[in-house]
Short mmCIF file of C-alpha atoms in Angstrom, two decimals:
data_model
loop_
_atom_site.label_atom_id
_atom_site.label_comp_id
_atom_site.label_asym_id
_atom_site.label_seq_id
_atom_site.Cartn_x
_atom_site.Cartn_y
_atom_site.Cartn_z
CA UNK A 247 -0.49 29.20 25.46
CA UNK A 248 -3.37 30.34 23.22
CA UNK A 249 -6.51 29.21 22.96
CA UNK A 250 -8.22 26.71 20.22
CA UNK A 251 -9.36 29.32 17.73
CA UNK A 252 -7.54 32.60 18.41
CA UNK A 253 -5.51 34.34 16.13
CA UNK A 254 -2.93 35.15 18.50
CA UNK A 255 0.70 35.42 17.21
CA UNK A 256 3.66 34.42 19.76
CA UNK A 257 6.71 36.41 19.56
CA UNK A 258 9.45 34.35 21.22
CA UNK A 259 12.94 34.89 21.93
CA UNK A 260 15.17 34.31 18.48
CA UNK A 261 17.76 32.57 20.22
CA UNK A 262 17.62 29.08 19.07
CA UNK A 263 14.00 28.14 19.41
CA UNK A 264 13.29 24.69 18.20
CA UNK A 265 9.29 24.01 17.40
CA UNK A 266 8.10 20.28 17.12
CA UNK A 267 4.95 21.23 14.90
CA UNK A 268 2.53 17.89 15.78
CA UNK A 269 4.40 17.16 18.98
CA UNK A 270 1.58 14.75 19.76
CA UNK A 271 2.71 13.13 23.42
CA UNK A 272 5.57 15.29 23.57
CA UNK A 273 8.29 12.43 23.46
CA UNK A 274 10.30 14.35 20.89
CA UNK A 275 10.35 17.58 22.18
CA UNK A 276 10.70 16.31 25.82
CA UNK A 277 14.14 14.41 24.55
CA UNK A 278 15.30 17.37 22.89
CA UNK A 279 14.45 19.69 25.78
CA UNK A 280 16.30 17.27 28.00
CA UNK A 281 19.78 17.64 25.91
CA UNK A 282 19.25 21.37 26.70
CA UNK A 283 17.67 22.77 23.72
CA UNK A 284 14.85 25.28 23.98
CA UNK A 285 11.72 23.82 22.62
CA UNK A 286 7.95 24.59 22.23
CA UNK A 287 5.42 22.07 21.14
CA UNK A 288 2.54 22.65 18.68
CA UNK A 289 -0.41 20.15 18.48
CA UNK A 290 -4.08 20.30 18.47
CA UNK A 291 -5.14 16.88 19.66
CA UNK A 292 -6.20 16.58 23.22
CA UNK A 293 -2.66 14.53 24.31
CA UNK A 294 -1.70 14.58 28.29
CA UNK A 295 1.04 16.65 27.42
CA UNK A 296 -0.40 19.54 25.73
CA UNK A 297 -1.09 21.15 29.10
CA UNK A 298 2.05 21.49 30.34
CA UNK A 299 4.06 24.67 30.02
CA UNK A 300 5.83 25.11 26.39
CA UNK A 301 2.81 23.49 24.62
CA UNK A 302 0.78 25.69 22.43
CA UNK A 303 -2.71 24.33 21.32
CA UNK A 304 -2.85 24.86 17.57
CA UNK A 305 -3.28 23.65 14.10
CA UNK A 306 0.24 22.39 12.62
CA UNK A 307 -1.51 24.14 9.62
CA UNK A 308 -1.86 27.53 10.97
CA UNK A 309 0.35 30.41 11.75
CA UNK A 310 1.46 30.26 15.25
CA UNK A 311 4.73 32.53 15.65
CA UNK A 312 5.90 35.81 14.43
CA UNK A 313 7.58 36.23 11.55
CA UNK A 314 11.40 35.35 11.86
CA UNK A 315 11.48 34.24 15.75
CA UNK A 316 11.91 30.52 14.90
CA UNK A 317 15.38 28.63 14.40
CA UNK A 318 14.27 25.36 13.61
CA UNK A 319 10.95 23.79 12.74
CA UNK A 320 10.15 19.92 13.12
CA UNK A 321 7.49 17.86 11.38
CA UNK A 322 8.19 14.26 12.18
CA UNK A 323 5.55 12.00 11.04
CA UNK A 324 3.36 15.02 10.56
CA UNK A 325 3.30 15.81 7.10
CA UNK A 326 1.22 12.63 5.87
CA UNK A 327 -1.49 13.85 8.43
CA UNK A 328 -1.62 17.34 7.01
CA UNK A 329 -2.39 15.64 3.67
CA UNK A 330 -4.90 13.12 5.05
CA UNK A 331 -6.76 15.20 7.69
CA UNK A 332 -7.28 18.47 5.26
CA UNK A 333 -8.99 16.49 2.18
CA UNK A 334 -6.17 14.87 0.90
CA UNK A 335 -4.81 17.99 -0.49
CA UNK A 336 -1.21 18.59 -1.07
CA UNK A 337 -1.96 21.94 -1.24
CA UNK A 338 -2.70 22.01 2.38
CA UNK A 339 1.09 20.68 2.70
CA UNK A 340 2.20 23.37 0.83
CA UNK A 341 0.52 26.16 3.37
CA UNK A 342 1.66 24.26 6.45
CA UNK A 343 5.53 24.77 5.00
CA UNK A 344 4.72 27.93 3.85
CA UNK A 345 3.57 29.07 7.49
CA UNK A 346 6.84 27.13 8.57
CA UNK A 347 9.18 28.50 6.37
CA UNK A 348 7.71 32.57 7.34
CA UNK A 349 8.71 31.82 10.98
CA UNK A 350 11.82 30.83 10.14
CA UNK A 351 15.16 32.92 10.96
CA UNK A 352 17.36 33.51 7.86
CA UNK A 353 19.88 30.70 8.14
CA UNK A 354 17.04 28.44 10.33
CA UNK A 355 15.87 25.02 8.90
CA UNK A 356 12.81 23.04 8.71
CA UNK A 357 13.53 19.08 9.45
CA UNK A 358 10.86 16.54 8.00
CA UNK A 359 10.80 12.90 8.82
CA UNK A 360 7.93 10.84 7.72
CA UNK A 361 7.31 7.51 5.88
CA UNK A 362 8.85 6.48 2.82
CA UNK A 363 6.79 8.06 -0.12
CA UNK A 364 8.08 6.41 -3.33
CA UNK A 365 8.20 7.89 -6.55
CA UNK A 366 5.26 6.19 -8.95
CA UNK A 367 7.64 4.87 -11.43
CA UNK A 368 6.14 1.57 -11.83
CA UNK A 369 8.49 -0.20 -9.92
CA UNK A 370 6.37 -3.31 -7.96
CA UNK A 371 7.06 -5.97 -5.47
CA UNK A 372 6.00 -9.47 -5.29
CA UNK A 373 5.08 -10.18 -1.94
CA UNK A 374 3.66 -13.41 0.01
CA UNK A 375 1.66 -12.85 2.79
CA UNK A 376 0.31 -15.39 5.56
CA UNK A 377 -3.59 -15.85 5.48
CA UNK A 378 -4.06 -13.22 8.25
CA UNK A 379 -1.83 -10.20 6.65
CA UNK A 380 -3.62 -11.44 3.30
CA UNK A 381 -7.08 -10.84 4.27
CA UNK A 382 -5.77 -7.72 5.62
CA UNK A 383 -4.18 -6.56 2.38
CA UNK A 384 -7.56 -7.44 0.51
CA UNK A 385 -9.28 -5.28 3.25
CA UNK A 386 -6.78 -2.12 2.83
CA UNK A 387 -7.01 -2.60 -1.26
CA UNK A 388 -11.08 -1.92 -0.91
CA UNK A 389 -10.93 0.76 1.72
CA UNK A 390 -7.62 2.95 0.94
CA UNK A 391 -8.89 6.15 -0.13
CA UNK A 392 -6.19 5.99 -2.63
CA UNK A 393 -5.82 2.87 -3.97
CA UNK A 394 -5.87 2.32 -7.83
CA UNK A 395 -5.00 -1.21 -7.85
CA UNK A 396 -6.47 -4.19 -8.93
CA UNK A 397 -4.51 -6.94 -7.17
CA UNK A 398 -3.19 -9.28 -9.43
CA UNK A 399 -3.41 -12.64 -7.36
CA UNK A 400 -0.39 -15.17 -8.75
CA UNK A 401 -1.84 -17.57 -6.07
CA UNK A 402 -3.13 -17.37 -2.81
CA UNK A 403 -1.29 -15.48 -0.48
CA UNK A 404 1.01 -13.80 -3.25
CA UNK A 405 0.49 -10.93 -4.97
CA UNK A 406 2.45 -8.27 -7.08
CA UNK A 407 1.63 -4.54 -5.37
CA UNK A 408 3.00 -1.33 -7.12
CA UNK A 409 5.94 -0.29 -4.63
CA UNK A 410 4.26 2.70 -3.15
CA UNK A 411 1.09 0.34 -2.40
CA UNK A 412 3.24 -1.95 -0.81
CA UNK A 413 4.80 0.51 1.42
CA UNK A 414 1.99 2.13 2.31
CA UNK A 415 0.15 -1.37 3.53
CA UNK A 416 3.59 -2.68 5.22
CA UNK A 417 3.80 0.87 7.28
CA UNK A 418 0.05 0.55 8.65
CA UNK A 419 -0.55 -3.17 8.83
CA UNK A 420 0.15 -3.98 12.26
CA UNK A 421 -2.15 -1.11 13.88
CA UNK A 422 -4.97 -3.30 13.97
CA UNK A 423 -6.33 -1.41 17.13
CA UNK A 424 -7.31 1.57 15.08
CA UNK A 425 -7.56 -0.22 11.89
CA UNK A 426 -10.60 1.76 10.48
CA UNK A 427 -8.56 5.24 11.40
CA UNK A 428 -5.34 4.09 9.72
CA UNK A 429 -7.25 3.48 6.32
CA UNK A 430 -8.08 6.73 6.30
CA UNK A 431 -4.58 8.22 6.35
CA UNK A 432 -2.22 8.42 3.26
CA UNK A 433 1.19 8.02 4.31
CA UNK A 434 3.15 7.95 0.81
CA UNK A 435 1.56 10.75 -0.77
CA UNK A 436 4.53 13.36 -0.61
CA UNK A 437 7.25 12.21 -2.51
CA UNK A 438 10.59 13.49 -2.52
CA UNK A 439 9.99 15.16 -5.67
CA UNK A 440 7.05 17.27 -4.20
CA UNK A 441 9.32 18.74 -1.66
CA UNK A 442 11.99 19.70 -3.94
CA UNK A 443 9.30 21.48 -6.28
CA UNK A 444 7.86 22.91 -2.76
CA UNK A 445 11.61 24.47 -2.00
CA UNK A 446 11.84 25.79 -5.16
CA UNK A 447 8.33 27.82 -4.91
CA UNK A 448 9.25 28.75 -1.32
CA UNK A 449 12.79 29.97 -1.89
CA UNK A 450 14.36 27.41 0.68
CA UNK A 451 17.47 25.75 -0.01
CA UNK A 452 17.25 21.88 0.39
CA UNK A 453 20.24 20.49 2.18
CA UNK A 454 18.55 16.91 2.32
CA UNK A 455 16.66 15.06 0.78
CA UNK A 456 16.71 11.10 0.77
CA UNK A 457 15.27 7.94 1.53
CA UNK A 458 16.46 5.86 4.70
CA UNK A 459 16.35 2.47 5.82
CA UNK A 460 15.67 1.41 9.62
CA UNK A 461 16.71 -2.44 9.70
CA UNK A 462 14.43 -2.37 12.94
CA UNK A 463 11.41 -1.60 11.44
CA UNK A 464 12.03 -3.98 8.37
CA UNK A 465 13.05 -6.75 10.79
CA UNK A 466 10.34 -6.10 13.52
CA UNK A 467 7.64 -4.72 11.36
CA UNK A 468 7.61 -5.31 7.72
CA UNK A 469 8.22 -8.74 7.56
CA UNK A 470 5.84 -10.02 10.09
CA UNK A 471 3.63 -12.07 8.14
CA UNK A 472 5.10 -11.31 5.09
CA UNK A 473 8.11 -12.77 2.78
CA UNK A 474 10.01 -12.13 -0.51
CA UNK A 475 11.81 -8.94 -1.65
CA UNK A 476 10.55 -6.20 0.78
CA UNK A 477 10.90 -2.17 -0.03
CA UNK A 478 14.40 -0.68 0.12
CA UNK A 479 13.62 2.09 2.76
CA UNK A 480 11.27 2.44 5.45
CA UNK A 481 11.39 6.40 5.81
CA UNK A 482 12.62 9.92 4.30
CA UNK A 483 14.05 12.54 5.68
CA UNK A 484 14.19 16.22 4.15
CA UNK A 485 15.70 19.29 5.29
CA UNK A 486 15.12 22.57 4.23
CA UNK A 487 17.12 26.05 4.99
CA UNK A 488 15.68 29.66 4.77
#
């Protein structure tokens, strides 16, 4: 491990190293390690797991490993935080991906999973909300930093929302315990077209770039207090190869 603020660069064995950038509590890294993978976590937060062996206390944005020493980089529910906590900047997301790509071996991969970010193509959804959820929606529309929507109320609790706004709200509406913090984050800023463009700039091959649907999330999260035609997808998966 290095100390916060250190410029030390790690040289690791090149045989199958998996780096979980933004590992948080370490749940995914521990799962992969239990499957026999050689895993190193990277996280800046004060999570309980960061003091265990195999975790580097560093910003996911920063260079951490020497060039070409990593086999796979995982960014699970991380890229929207890179965007949100670095000035709502796509440039910050590019820097994060560029540093990850530099650290990869030839033939290595970057695996990204996040909230689905719809392209802003004019698609809308008509949704009906129970009173509590509708009040939270109005609070969200007032406070979310990227909102450009004037809520067209058809009747009490019924609204037409752009697809991106609908996904953003449905994905965060149940995090009431940390609601003010959630309002600062932008989940849907980086659509698949962004990742394809970045891959071209960085010289990476796109192996996969698709939206995916988790029916459990739809049933147990997004449909709570909401009815109507819910978004067709919940998450997105991107895989780059160097």
